[in-house]
Structure formats: C-alpha cells, structure tokens
Amino acid sequence: MNVLVRSRHFWLVLAAGAAVGVFGGLLSFWGNPQNSGICVSCFIENSSGALGLHSNQRMQYLRPELIGFVLGSLLCAVGFREFASRGGSAPLARLVAGIFLIVGSAVFIGCPIKLFLRLGAGDLSALSGVFGLVAGVWLGLQSLARGIDLGRSHSERGGGGLWVPTLFVLLLLFLLVRPAFIAFSERGSAAQHAPLLLSLGAGLLLGALAQRSRFCITGSLRDSLLMGRRSPLFWGFIAFLAGVVATSLLTGQFRYGLYGQPGAHVDYVWSFLGMLLVGWLSTLIGGCPFRQLVKAGEGDTDAGLVVIGMLLGGGLVQTWGIAATAAGVELPGKVAVLTGLAFIILLSLFSRERAPG
Amino acid sequence: MPRDRFDQILLAALAVTLTGLGLLLLVPGASTGQVASPALSRQVEKEMLSQARLSLLERRYAPVHRLLDQGELSAAMLKLEELSRDLPGEVHSNLLRGDVLWRMGQLDKALTQFALAVRGNPDYVDAASPLNQRDLIEAALTQGLPQVRDRLRSQPGSRVLEQVLRDGYYLQSRLAGGCE
Amino acid sequence: MKIVHLPLLALLLAVLLLAGCDRPLSGPPLRIGYMNCNSAAETVQRFHPLTVYLQERLGVPCETVPVDTQDFEGRFAAGEFAFGHFNSLLYVILKENLDIELLATEMRGQYGSSTAGGIIVRADSPIRSLDDLRGKRMLYGPQLAPTGYLAQYDLMLQAGLDPERDLAYYAIPHGSFKHEKVIYGVYFGEYDVAAAPMLDLEIMIREGKVNADDFRVLAQSDIIPYCTFGAAKGADPQLVAKFRQALLDLTPETTVEIAGERVKVLKAAWIDGFEARTDEDYDPIRGMARRANMPPYQEF
C-alpha cells in the first residue's frame, strides 16, 4: 500500500475515479435524467437518434459528454505525446462487440457507470446488474486465461486514429450549429440535459483524466479480481463509489428502495444477463463503453470501431424494440442478449489459441 | 510535410475542396431554394403531426371532459367505450378511464389504466408535454398503492393484485424519471 | 458401465411414456351448475370449455349443468351441485341460506370483477332526475338480477321513490336477452326509463348496437361484485382449493381441446378472467337486498 500511495499514477487513478463518481451525480443534478448523470449507453442512444439512426422522438440529442470524453482524451494524449494510431486487432469483431455492448446495456437500462450511479443513489434493483457485471468480468478473465486472444493491435500508418476524433469534432460542430438534419428532442429523457458548457466541460475533464489514468469500470473490477487491493484501479473504483454516494446524498438524489426507481425495471434475470454480456465483452475487448470512447480519442482504431458499433447499436436497440423500459424487458431484448452471448461464445471458440497437436 | 510534387498537388486539391465546402456552408444563397431541405421538412412534418394529434385528442375527447366536469362519471365511462370503438388502440381512452375510475374510488383499476396509458404514450408523465398528467397519476399512486398492498396482505397470491402492484411500481418508476 | 446405464435408461423411458398416456378419468362426474343468462344452449356453449379446463386441472370428470336462476337455490340445497356459477345476488342468497364458500369472482368489462346498475333514459327525454320518474313507465330486468333490478330498485328507494307506487307501471321483458330488451325498450321509446346493467350497456356500445350519446344516465348504483363461483358447504376442501386455483390461474391464452379444436377458455365464456374477492366485498349487495326487501332478507 505504501508503494501505491507514493506512485503518482495511483493518485491520478483516484482522482479520475472520484471525478467520474462526482460528475456522474452532479450532471443529473444539473439537468441530465435522474440517475443518468453519466450513462454512455443512454447517451449513445440519444446521439444515434440525433443522427437519425432511430426515430424515437424522445431519445434524440447529441450528448456533449460523449464528445467531451473523446476530445478530452485526444487533447490529453496529444499534449502528453501519447497519441498514436494503432489497431488491427479483430476489427469487425469489435464493431459487432460495440453493438452488443449497447444491447446488454440497453436491456439493463444503463452502462456500467450508470449501474453504480443507480446503486449509489439507493436503487437496489441495480444489484442484479452488479452481480451480472462481476460475473461477466470473471468469465472474461477465465476466457483470457484459457487462450482467448483477439490478436495484438499494432501501430498504423496514415493517421487512422484521427478519424473517430474527427467524427466527434464534427458532432461538436453539429451540436453547436444545430443544422436541421440533426434531431433534438423537445420532450422525453433526451430533452433533459445539463447546460451545454457544463456537460462538455465535465466530459473533457473526465476524458482527459481517464486517458491519463486508464480508469475503467470493468477494468477496475478485472484488476480487483486479479490483484485485489494492490491494484490502483481497485482504489480508483472505491473512490468512484465514494464520489457517487457522497454526491447522491449531498444533492438529495438518494432514494433507497427496490421499486419505483427512475429508469429501472425489476426483470432481475435479464438485468443480470445484460450486464453479464457487457462485463464479458468489455473484458475481452479491453474496456467498458466509457473506456472505448477514451481509447478512441487517443488513436486506438479498434476502440474507434467499437464506438462506431455502439452508435449502430444505439440505433438498433431503439428501432428494433430491444431497449428495456421500466415495464421490463420485451422479447426482442431477450433474444438480443442471448444472441450477444452466443456471439461471445463463438468469438471465443474461433479466437482461442490452442496448443499444437 | 509535402515530400514531392504529388503531395503538393494533393494538398492544393484539399485546400480547394475545403474552400469550396466552406463557401457552400457559409455563403448565403448557395442553396437555390428550389428544393426544400428534407430534414427541415421532416421536422416541420413531425411538429405538424404532433399538433394535429393534440388537436384530434382535444376534439374527440371533449365530450368526455364535459361529462367529467359535470360529474357524470358513468356517462363518461360509456362515452369512453364508444370512443375506444372508434379509436381502437388510442391510449388516451385508458388515461381518461383511469381518471374516471379514480374518481369512483376504484383505485386498483385506475392504476392499471394509467399504466396502460403511460406505456403507450410516455408524454403523460413528461412535465414538459401538453399531455402531462403527473399530478393525477401521483395522486392515484399515493392513495392506491397502500390500499393495494393492504389487500394483497389479506389476499396473498392474488395475481390480479400483484399485477396492479407491478403497474403501480412501473408508474412510480416513470414518474421518478430516468432514460426512456 | 454400459450395463448399469441401460436399465436406468429403460426405466426413464418407461416413466416418460407412461406420463404421456391420456388415461380416462374415472368416478362420478363433478356437476357444476351454471346459471342461465339467456338460454341453456348458450350457457353450455359458453361454459363447456371452462368445464373441460376444470376437468383437466382437477383430475376428475366434470359436467356442465345449465340451471335457471329461480331453480338454483333449490337444486343446490338438494345437493345436486358441489360447485356453481351464478350472479352476485344469488351468491349472497346461497351464502345466507346454505353457507356456500366463495371461490372467485368473474372479471368482465371496464370495472373488472365489479359492475353496477344504472337508471337510464333516452338522450332527448325530458326526464332530468330520479324525481321526474314519478308517473313514468319503467322497464326492469329479471328480479334476481343484481344490476338489472336490485340495484336500481334500491336507487329509487334511496331517492325516496317507491317503484311499486310512484311509477305509472314497471314491466320486465319476457324471454331471453332481457337486459338488452330493457335498453332497447328505452332506445325505441317504448318506455320512459330503464334499469340497465352498466356492463350490458357497455357491451352494446362496444358492439355498435347503440351509442353512448343515445342515453343519459340518471343514476348509477354502488359498484358491486360481478358473477361468482361458489362451492357447497362440506365440499372436499382439497378439491375446493384446486378449483379456486384453477380459476385464478386462467389467462386469455389458456386453451382446451374440444372435438379436435383448440378453444380459448375465457374467450368462449365471454370472461376476462377471475379474481379472488372477500365475502365482505358483497356487503353492498346485502344492504341493497335488505332495503329492497328482497331475498335472502325478504319479509312477508
């Protein structure tokens, strides 16, 4: 522990975790939907809607937070000379993985960050998702230990790593200029948002911190399972949880209970399976949805493809009725989650490095 | 940095393209105006549809509101039956039916109707929507949920009451907000 | 290893095959009395799938027995049925006189397992209040109908009117479909006012036979439980519990096979489902019957 405390990286991770937790609470206090101050999957669905990838008029808004995560990471990576175009590790599989990350999150109604934001706000129905996420990360670790390997990424020529950040610069322009072809909901959850500058600023700060610290929710769980308290990410996760609970209590957003929680359903089995899907996939592809955005900002084209996949997924879950609601999970959602699990299993089978003979 | 003539040509072409793009976007009159922007048309159409729907609901359900204002609850229920026949699947009937049942003291059935209405049209719990009925639904929940829980305690295992309770929790969840 | 597994497999196979066998049910049939609404033929058509379903769930042969309303008490008392389906007034009568057990209440229409009776006039009628009914011609439903007669009779008594004296006269249609005839009687102007069950009015509006705007509701009774299943006192408690659970487990998708055809039980019976109620829920009917001097509290 002494060694950890003396490391600058440790404090950076702590700061990143705490910041994500605090801003996660503050952003919903400032206007984002309840318990969804930061929810990458919900924000992806909103942004997909804004881009016209689905027609749910209540879920169309280019979330500045997402733009901030990518561009904050980009600026930080460039500033600290860590930006590097790299990729080439199972690109199409990662594109599909991005779709299923959103599927799993949409069935739970929240990404791993929102999972803990909900829990920290007293929503006990999120517990089944916690068990699912931890189980998924564990399964991912088991898969990696048994030789599942999507291949190494390598340095890429041609500045390929700039394309996804450029896309997000374009999205920022769209957000500021508001052209007619970009939809902005006037009602529903997408109409609930914190002031633009606050959202963008928070996103930039968190993107930068996450890029420097490598903070990631599923990564924290992974490292906690592997190394316990010796891992800086373990402490970063604790700081994140502390930030969530403290902000939730101080802003009066804490509502303890199982029922009647905002943006939550009580189909526990499917919450578990949805987060299992997310945890497992995240471990295999090297990070949760938030981490994928940050990596895309620092030039990782594989993560960039995951982000593109997530945007596609954001459109599909709304158009095909996969996304769950407070009423529960409908059949398309259940089918999609099981299809996602089948995808991981097949991917694992095909990607497994086997001993010769 | 340009290394040879071809690089220079490419850079020049990029400059011309970007200049042209900039001119298209920033100079007024670049569009001929002959063809309406499809995106703008879609937005206008969406807005018109929304207004038209609101107007239709106000017109078709006006008799029910009149009957409610006069305290003619039974007549309002019958009128809703007629409107459901003419507008099948329109959840506004469910909402108003819930209102009537709540006024009649049939709180469990009111909650079921409100849940059907909100599932079909989340605008009923959207404070920013002209169809907002949060106060009504909150009042029904405040009175109805404790009653349903009491009845369920005396009739454990009642599927009907369990479903009403689930409907009540669903409404509570929708009123609390979240991404949907 | 193989020798050990084979007998086990054979045993499993035998069990599976036996479980799939449709063994005919034995023993005397359980007679379920169903109160006739319009005709015995209609009753059988409506409730036979329900009886078949109950037979499958209870594991005993069951028989659908259509019974006229007036005969129900006598035949129940004579032990002809262990289970019966009747209107809520008949339940109150049987409970009072024969101490039957409440099983489940039928759900149908906008009020679920409840219903109400209304006093209606045509929309263009000059009658505006119950007081205006004095000297008018009224059409009632059958006397043992809780929302076709009792509720409206009680409404008039509570408004200070005596249906026996203050009306010009009242009539009860003969034959079947009495409730519809009552409503049509006012609709076509043959009578000034009608005692209409709100459920029947609702159904006629839904079917497009009349419109809501064709009538005005002068008054509506308290909301009371709808048709009910009951069990005779002394019926086998296990059977009673199974019967009740079978009713409560019914969903709109429950089907039975009849003559090679899959039939939806609830749809055939014109029912939305069954709900568990308490005996106290029927107290408003008891109050109405006492005030109206009707069975089971009539005094001569």
PDB file of N, CA and C in Angstrom, chain B residues 63 67 72-86 93 97 100-101 104-106 108-109 113 151 154-155 157-161, chain C residues 107 110-114 198 201-213 217 219-220 223 247-251 274-278 281:
ATOM      1  N   PRO B  63     -66.182  15.657 -25.320  1.00  0.00           N
ATOM      2  CA  PRO B  63     -67.414  15.231 -24.627  1.00  0.00           C
ATOM      3  C   PRO B  63     -67.117  14.539 -23.297  1.00  0.00           C
ATOM      4  N   LEU B  67     -68.399  15.746 -19.609  1.00  0.00           N
ATOM      5  CA  LEU B  67     -69.129  14.873 -18.677  1.00  0.00           C
ATOM      6  C   LEU B  67     -68.406  14.804 -17.336  1.00  0.00           C
ATOM      7  N   GLU B  72     -70.629  13.557 -14.330  1.00  0.00           N
ATOM      8  CA  GLU B  72     -71.357  12.409 -14.911  1.00  0.00           C
ATOM      9  C   GLU B  72     -70.351  11.287 -15.198  1.00  0.00           C
ATOM     10  N   LEU B  73     -69.950  10.605 -14.145  1.00  0.00           N
ATOM     11  CA  LEU B  73     -68.860   9.640 -14.287  1.00  0.00           C
ATOM     12  C   LEU B  73     -69.289   8.424 -15.108  1.00  0.00           C
ATOM     13  N   SER B  74     -70.485   7.912 -14.829  1.00  0.00           N
ATOM     14  CA  SER B  74     -70.930   6.718 -15.573  1.00  0.00           C
ATOM     15  C   SER B  74     -71.073   7.020 -17.044  1.00  0.00           C
ATOM     16  N   ALA B  75     -71.630   8.177 -17.348  1.00  0.00           N
ATOM     17  CA  ALA B  75     -71.791   8.567 -18.748  1.00  0.00           C
ATOM     18  C   ALA B  75     -70.421   8.716 -19.409  1.00  0.00           C
ATOM     19  N   ALA B  76     -69.462   9.236 -18.662  1.00  0.00           N
ATOM     20  CA  ALA B  76     -68.108   9.383 -19.195  1.00  0.00           C
ATOM     21  C   ALA B  76     -67.513   8.020 -19.533  1.00  0.00           C
ATOM     22  N   MET B  77     -67.750   7.031 -18.665  1.00  0.00           N
ATOM     23  CA  MET B  77     -67.242   5.671 -18.931  1.00  0.00           C
ATOM     24  C   MET B  77     -67.854   5.106 -20.210  1.00  0.00           C
ATOM     25  N   LEU B  78     -69.146   5.349 -20.375  1.00  0.00           N
ATOM     26  CA  LEU B  78     -69.815   4.823 -21.574  1.00  0.00           C
ATOM     27  C   LEU B  78     -69.305   5.531 -22.823  1.00  0.00           C
ATOM     28  N   LYS B  79     -69.085   6.828 -22.713  1.00  0.00           N
ATOM     29  CA  LYS B  79     -68.582   7.577 -23.862  1.00  0.00           C
ATOM     30  C   LYS B  79     -67.189   7.098 -24.233  1.00  0.00           C
ATOM     31  N   LEU B  80     -66.397   6.756 -23.213  1.00  0.00           N
ATOM     32  CA  LEU B  80     -65.054   6.236 -23.481  1.00  0.00           C
ATOM     33  C   LEU B  80     -65.125   4.898 -24.205  1.00  0.00           C
ATOM     34  N   GLU B  81     -66.127   4.093 -23.855  1.00  0.00           N
ATOM     35  CA  GLU B  81     -66.320   2.817 -24.536  1.00  0.00           C
ATOM     36  C   GLU B  81     -66.584   3.070 -26.013  1.00  0.00           C
ATOM     37  N   GLU B  82     -67.408   4.047 -26.292  1.00  0.00           N
ATOM     38  CA  GLU B  82     -67.732   4.389 -27.677  1.00  0.00           C
ATOM     39  C   GLU B  82     -66.495   4.890 -28.408  1.00  0.00           C
ATOM     40  N   LEU B  83     -65.713   5.737 -27.746  1.00  0.00           N
ATOM     41  CA  LEU B  83     -64.512   6.271 -28.388  1.00  0.00           C
ATOM     42  C   LEU B  83     -63.473   5.178 -28.616  1.00  0.00           C
ATOM     43  N   SER B  84     -63.404   4.204 -27.711  1.00  0.00           N
ATOM     44  CA  SER B  84     -62.475   3.083 -27.903  1.00  0.00           C
ATOM     45  C   SER B  84     -62.864   2.264 -29.117  1.00  0.00           C
ATOM     46  N   ARG B  85     -64.168   2.212 -29.374  1.00  0.00           N
ATOM     47  CA  ARG B  85     -64.668   1.511 -30.558  1.00  0.00           C
ATOM     48  C   ARG B  85     -64.216   2.248 -31.819  1.00  0.00           C
ATOM     49  N   ASP B  86     -64.257   3.576 -31.768  1.00  0.00           N
ATOM     50  CA  ASP B  86     -63.916   4.371 -32.947  1.00  0.00           C
ATOM     51  C   ASP B  86     -62.416   4.602 -33.088  1.00  0.00           C
ATOM     52  N   SER B  93     -57.839   6.986 -24.194  1.00  0.00           N
ATOM     53  CA  SER B  93     -59.022   6.400 -23.544  1.00  0.00           C
ATOM     54  C   SER B  93     -58.638   5.763 -22.218  1.00  0.00           C
ATOM     55  N   ARG B  97     -60.073   6.829 -18.692  1.00  0.00           N
ATOM     56  CA  ARG B  97     -60.750   5.781 -17.952  1.00  0.00           C
ATOM     57  C   ARG B  97     -60.152   5.678 -16.549  1.00  0.00           C
ATOM     58  N   VAL B 100     -61.565   8.449 -14.450  1.00  0.00           N
ATOM     59  CA  VAL B 100     -62.939   8.185 -14.006  1.00  0.00           C
ATOM     60  C   VAL B 100     -62.931   7.153 -12.876  1.00  0.00           C
ATOM     61  N   LEU B 101     -62.177   6.093 -13.059  1.00  0.00           N
ATOM     62  CA  LEU B 101     -62.138   5.028 -12.046  1.00  0.00           C
ATOM     63  C   LEU B 101     -61.559   5.559 -10.739  1.00  0.00           C
ATOM     64  N   MET B 104     -64.160   7.373  -9.024  1.00  0.00           N
ATOM     65  CA  MET B 104     -65.172   6.446  -8.479  1.00  0.00           C
ATOM     66  C   MET B 104     -64.633   5.674  -7.286  1.00  0.00           C
ATOM     67  N   GLY B 105     -63.348   5.837  -6.983  1.00  0.00           N
ATOM     68  CA  GLY B 105     -62.766   5.118  -5.856  1.00  0.00           C
ATOM     69  C   GLY B 105     -62.250   3.738  -6.210  1.00  0.00           C
ATOM     70  N   GLN B 106     -62.239   3.421  -7.509  1.00  0.00           N
ATOM     71  CA  GLN B 106     -61.730   2.110  -7.948  1.00  0.00           C
ATOM     72  C   GLN B 106     -60.232   2.255  -8.235  1.00  0.00           C
ATOM     73  N   ASP B 108     -57.488   0.483  -7.728  1.00  0.00           N
ATOM     74  CA  ASP B 108     -56.654  -0.553  -8.346  1.00  0.00           C
ATOM     75  C   ASP B 108     -56.841  -0.558  -9.869  1.00  0.00           C
ATOM     76  N   LYS B 109     -58.085  -0.460 -10.300  1.00  0.00           N
ATOM     77  CA  LYS B 109     -58.337  -0.446 -11.743  1.00  0.00           C
ATOM     78  C   LYS B 109     -57.813   0.839 -12.382  1.00  0.00           C
ATOM     79  N   GLN B 113     -55.178   1.224 -15.616  1.00  0.00           N
ATOM     80  CA  GLN B 113     -55.456   2.040 -16.805  1.00  0.00           C
ATOM     81  C   GLN B 113     -54.360   3.084 -17.019  1.00  0.00           C
ATOM     82  N   ARG B 151     -54.595  -4.949   0.592  1.00  0.00           N
ATOM     83  CA  ARG B 151     -55.456  -6.026   0.072  1.00  0.00           C
ATOM     84  C   ARG B 151     -54.627  -7.262  -0.246  1.00  0.00           C
ATOM     85  N   SER B 154     -54.014  -9.313   2.755  1.00  0.00           N
ATOM     86  CA  SER B 154     -55.145 -10.162   3.165  1.00  0.00           C
ATOM     87  C   SER B 154     -55.492 -11.195   2.093  1.00  0.00           C
ATOM     88  N   GLN B 155     -55.007 -10.999   0.885  1.00  0.00           N
ATOM     89  CA  GLN B 155     -55.243 -11.981  -0.195  1.00  0.00           C
ATOM     90  C   GLN B 155     -53.912 -12.315  -0.852  1.00  0.00           C
ATOM     91  N   GLY B 157     -50.994 -13.908  -2.895  1.00  0.00           N
ATOM     92  CA  GLY B 157     -51.014 -14.749  -4.082  1.00  0.00           C
ATOM     93  C   GLY B 157     -52.028 -14.317  -5.123  1.00  0.00           C
ATOM     94  N   SER B 158     -52.738 -13.230  -4.872  1.00  0.00           N
ATOM     95  CA  SER B 158     -53.713 -12.760  -5.861  1.00  0.00           C
ATOM     96  C   SER B 158     -52.967 -12.200  -7.067  1.00  0.00           C
ATOM     97  N   ARG B 159     -53.097 -12.909  -8.202  1.00  0.00           N
ATOM     98  CA  ARG B 159     -52.372 -12.486  -9.404  1.00  0.00           C
ATOM     99  C   ARG B 159     -52.808 -11.115  -9.873  1.00  0.00           C
ATOM    100  N   VAL B 160     -54.084 -10.861  -9.743  1.00  0.00           N
ATOM    101  CA  VAL B 160     -54.621  -9.583 -10.209  1.00  0.00           C
ATOM    102  C   VAL B 160     -54.003  -8.448  -9.395  1.00  0.00           C
ATOM    103  N   LEU B 161     -53.990  -8.603  -8.077  1.00  0.00           N
ATOM    104  CA  LEU B 161     -53.438  -7.556  -7.229  1.00  0.00           C
ATOM    105  C   LEU B 161     -51.926  -7.412  -7.421  1.00  0.00           C
TER     106      LEU B 161
ATOM    107  N   MET C 107     -64.261 -11.550 -13.992  1.00  0.00           N
ATOM    108  CA  MET C 107     -63.906 -10.206 -14.467  1.00  0.00           C
ATOM    109  C   MET C 107     -64.415 -10.032 -15.890  1.00  0.00           C
ATOM    110  N   GLN C 110     -65.207  -2.886 -18.071  1.00  0.00           N
ATOM    111  CA  GLN C 110     -64.373  -1.785 -17.588  1.00  0.00           C
ATOM    112  C   GLN C 110     -64.165  -1.798 -16.073  1.00  0.00           C
ATOM    113  N   TYR C 111     -65.081  -2.418 -15.345  1.00  0.00           N
ATOM    114  CA  TYR C 111     -64.949  -2.425 -13.893  1.00  0.00           C
ATOM    115  C   TYR C 111     -64.322  -3.717 -13.363  1.00  0.00           C
ATOM    116  N   GLY C 112     -63.808  -4.518 -14.264  1.00  0.00           N
ATOM    117  CA  GLY C 112     -63.119  -5.733 -13.845  1.00  0.00           C
ATOM    118  C   GLY C 112     -64.069  -6.719 -13.197  1.00  0.00           C
ATOM    119  N   SER C 113     -63.799  -7.100 -11.929  1.00  0.00           N
ATOM    120  CA  SER C 113     -64.659  -8.067 -11.263  1.00  0.00           C
ATOM    121  C   SER C 113     -65.825  -7.377 -10.570  1.00  0.00           C
ATOM    122  N   SER C 114     -66.072  -6.164 -10.926  1.00  0.00           N
ATOM    123  CA  SER C 114     -67.208  -5.427 -10.363  1.00  0.00           C
ATOM    124  C   SER C 114     -68.115  -4.947 -11.484  1.00  0.00           C
ATOM    125  N   MET C 198     -74.887  -1.691 -16.294  1.00  0.00           N
ATOM    126  CA  MET C 198     -73.889  -0.862 -16.985  1.00  0.00           C
ATOM    127  C   MET C 198     -73.016  -1.727 -17.880  1.00  0.00           C
ATOM    128  N   LEU C 201     -74.842  -2.295 -21.136  1.00  0.00           N
ATOM    129  CA  LEU C 201     -74.817  -1.054 -21.926  1.00  0.00           C
ATOM    130  C   LEU C 201     -73.447  -0.868 -22.566  1.00  0.00           C
ATOM    131  N   GLU C 202     -72.423  -1.133 -21.767  1.00  0.00           N
ATOM    132  CA  GLU C 202     -71.040  -1.012 -22.266  1.00  0.00           C
ATOM    133  C   GLU C 202     -70.821  -1.941 -23.459  1.00  0.00           C
ATOM    134  N   ILE C 203     -71.301  -3.171 -23.346  1.00  0.00           N
ATOM    135  CA  ILE C 203     -71.094  -4.153 -24.413  1.00  0.00           C
ATOM    136  C   ILE C 203     -71.860  -3.752 -25.665  1.00  0.00           C
ATOM    137  N   MET C 204     -73.087  -3.273 -25.486  1.00  0.00           N
ATOM    138  CA  MET C 204     -73.869  -2.858 -26.653  1.00  0.00           C
ATOM    139  C   MET C 204     -73.217  -1.673 -27.371  1.00  0.00           C
ATOM    140  N   ILE C 205     -72.612  -0.771 -26.585  1.00  0.00           N
ATOM    141  CA  ILE C 205     -71.904   0.356 -27.206  1.00  0.00           C
ATOM    142  C   ILE C 205     -70.678  -0.152 -27.952  1.00  0.00           C
ATOM    143  N   ARG C 206     -69.966  -1.068 -27.311  1.00  0.00           N
ATOM    144  CA  ARG C 206     -68.756  -1.613 -27.927  1.00  0.00           C
ATOM    145  C   ARG C 206     -69.086  -2.305 -29.248  1.00  0.00           C
ATOM    146  N   GLU C 207     -70.234  -2.976 -29.271  1.00  0.00           N
ATOM    147  CA  GLU C 207     -70.614  -3.709 -30.471  1.00  0.00           C
ATOM    148  C   GLU C 207     -71.299  -2.831 -31.506  1.00  0.00           C
ATOM    149  N   GLY C 208     -71.445  -1.563 -31.163  1.00  0.00           N
ATOM    150  CA  GLY C 208     -72.025  -0.632 -32.135  1.00  0.00           C
ATOM    151  C   GLY C 208     -73.531  -0.701 -32.236  1.00  0.00           C
ATOM    152  N   LYS C 209     -74.192  -1.400 -31.303  1.00  0.00           N
ATOM    153  CA  LYS C 209     -75.656  -1.522 -31.364  1.00  0.00           C
ATOM    154  C   LYS C 209     -76.318  -0.199 -30.968  1.00  0.00           C
ATOM    155  N   VAL C 210     -75.691   0.467 -30.024  1.00  0.00           N
ATOM    156  CA  VAL C 210     -76.163   1.803 -29.617  1.00  0.00           C
ATOM    157  C   VAL C 210     -74.936   2.680 -29.410  1.00  0.00           C
ATOM    158  N   ASN C 211     -75.164   3.978 -29.215  1.00  0.00           N
ATOM    159  CA  ASN C 211     -74.066   4.883 -28.878  1.00  0.00           C
ATOM    160  C   ASN C 211     -74.272   5.435 -27.476  1.00  0.00           C
ATOM    161  N   ALA C 212     -73.174   5.868 -26.887  1.00  0.00           N
ATOM    162  CA  ALA C 212     -73.257   6.436 -25.532  1.00  0.00           C
ATOM    163  C   ALA C 212     -74.155   7.663 -25.528  1.00  0.00           C
ATOM    164  N   ASP C 213     -74.096   8.422 -26.609  1.00  0.00           N
ATOM    165  CA  ASP C 213     -74.875   9.664 -26.681  1.00  0.00           C
ATOM    166  C   ASP C 213     -76.369   9.429 -26.834  1.00  0.00           C
ATOM    167  N   VAL C 217     -77.584   8.890 -18.226  1.00  0.00           N
ATOM    168  CA  VAL C 217     -77.616   8.076 -17.017  1.00  0.00           C
ATOM    169  C   VAL C 217     -78.103   8.956 -15.876  1.00  0.00           C
ATOM    170  N   ALA C 219     -78.803   7.897 -12.805  1.00  0.00           N
ATOM    171  CA  ALA C 219     -78.145   7.496 -11.558  1.00  0.00           C
ATOM    172  C   ALA C 219     -77.458   6.156 -11.772  1.00  0.00           C
ATOM    173  N   GLN C 220     -76.412   5.945 -11.022  1.00  0.00           N
ATOM    174  CA  GLN C 220     -75.714   4.651 -11.053  1.00  0.00           C
ATOM    175  C   GLN C 220     -75.535   4.181  -9.624  1.00  0.00           C
ATOM    176  N   ILE C 223     -70.720   0.308  -6.916  1.00  0.00           N
ATOM    177  CA  ILE C 223     -70.079  -0.736  -7.718  1.00  0.00           C
ATOM    178  C   ILE C 223     -69.994  -2.001  -6.878  1.00  0.00           C
ATOM    179  N   LEU C 247     -59.270 -21.585 -11.354  1.00  0.00           N
ATOM    180  CA  LEU C 247     -59.935 -20.385 -11.887  1.00  0.00           C
ATOM    181  C   LEU C 247     -58.973 -19.204 -11.914  1.00  0.00           C
ATOM    182  N   LEU C 248     -58.234 -19.038 -10.825  1.00  0.00           N
ATOM    183  CA  LEU C 248     -57.351 -17.867 -10.734  1.00  0.00           C
ATOM    184  C   LEU C 248     -56.174 -17.978 -11.697  1.00  0.00           C
ATOM    185  N   ASP C 249     -55.836 -19.205 -12.076  1.00  0.00           N
ATOM    186  CA  ASP C 249     -54.699 -19.399 -12.990  1.00  0.00           C
ATOM    187  C   ASP C 249     -55.064 -19.153 -14.448  1.00  0.00           C
ATOM    188  N   LEU C 250     -56.336 -19.000 -14.731  1.00  0.00           N
ATOM    189  CA  LEU C 250     -56.755 -18.812 -16.123  1.00  0.00           C
ATOM    190  C   LEU C 250     -56.202 -17.511 -16.690  1.00  0.00           C
ATOM    191  N   THR C 251     -55.677 -17.608 -17.922  1.00  0.00           N
ATOM    192  CA  THR C 251     -55.234 -16.409 -18.632  1.00  0.00           C
ATOM    193  C   THR C 251     -55.932 -16.399 -19.997  1.00  0.00           C
ATOM    194  N   PHE C 274     -60.585 -14.261 -13.696  1.00  0.00           N
ATOM    195  CA  PHE C 274     -61.177 -14.403 -12.369  1.00  0.00           C
ATOM    196  C   PHE C 274     -60.279 -13.748 -11.336  1.00  0.00           C
ATOM    197  N   GLU C 275     -60.932 -13.199 -10.322  1.00  0.00           N
ATOM    198  CA  GLU C 275     -60.187 -12.533  -9.262  1.00  0.00           C
ATOM    199  C   GLU C 275     -60.662 -13.056  -7.921  1.00  0.00           C
ATOM    200  N   ALA C 276     -59.733 -13.151  -6.964  1.00  0.00           N
ATOM    201  CA  ALA C 276     -60.119 -13.545  -5.609  1.00  0.00           C
ATOM    202  C   ALA C 276     -60.694 -12.331  -4.891  1.00  0.00           C
ATOM    203  N   ARG C 277     -61.893 -12.455  -4.353  1.00  0.00           N
ATOM    204  CA  ARG C 277     -62.507 -11.371  -3.575  1.00  0.00           C
ATOM    205  C   ARG C 277     -62.839 -11.923  -2.197  1.00  0.00           C
ATOM    206  N   THR C 278     -63.277 -11.037  -1.327  1.00  0.00           N
ATOM    207  CA  THR C 278     -63.672 -11.476   0.020  1.00  0.00           C
ATOM    208  C   THR C 278     -65.192 -11.384   0.142  1.00  0.00           C
ATOM    209  N   ASP C 281     -66.783  -7.999   0.414  1.00  0.00           N
ATOM    210  CA  ASP C 281     -66.993  -7.194  -0.804  1.00  0.00           C
ATOM    211  C   ASP C 281     -68.448  -7.237  -1.253  1.00  0.00           C
TER     212      ASP C 281
END
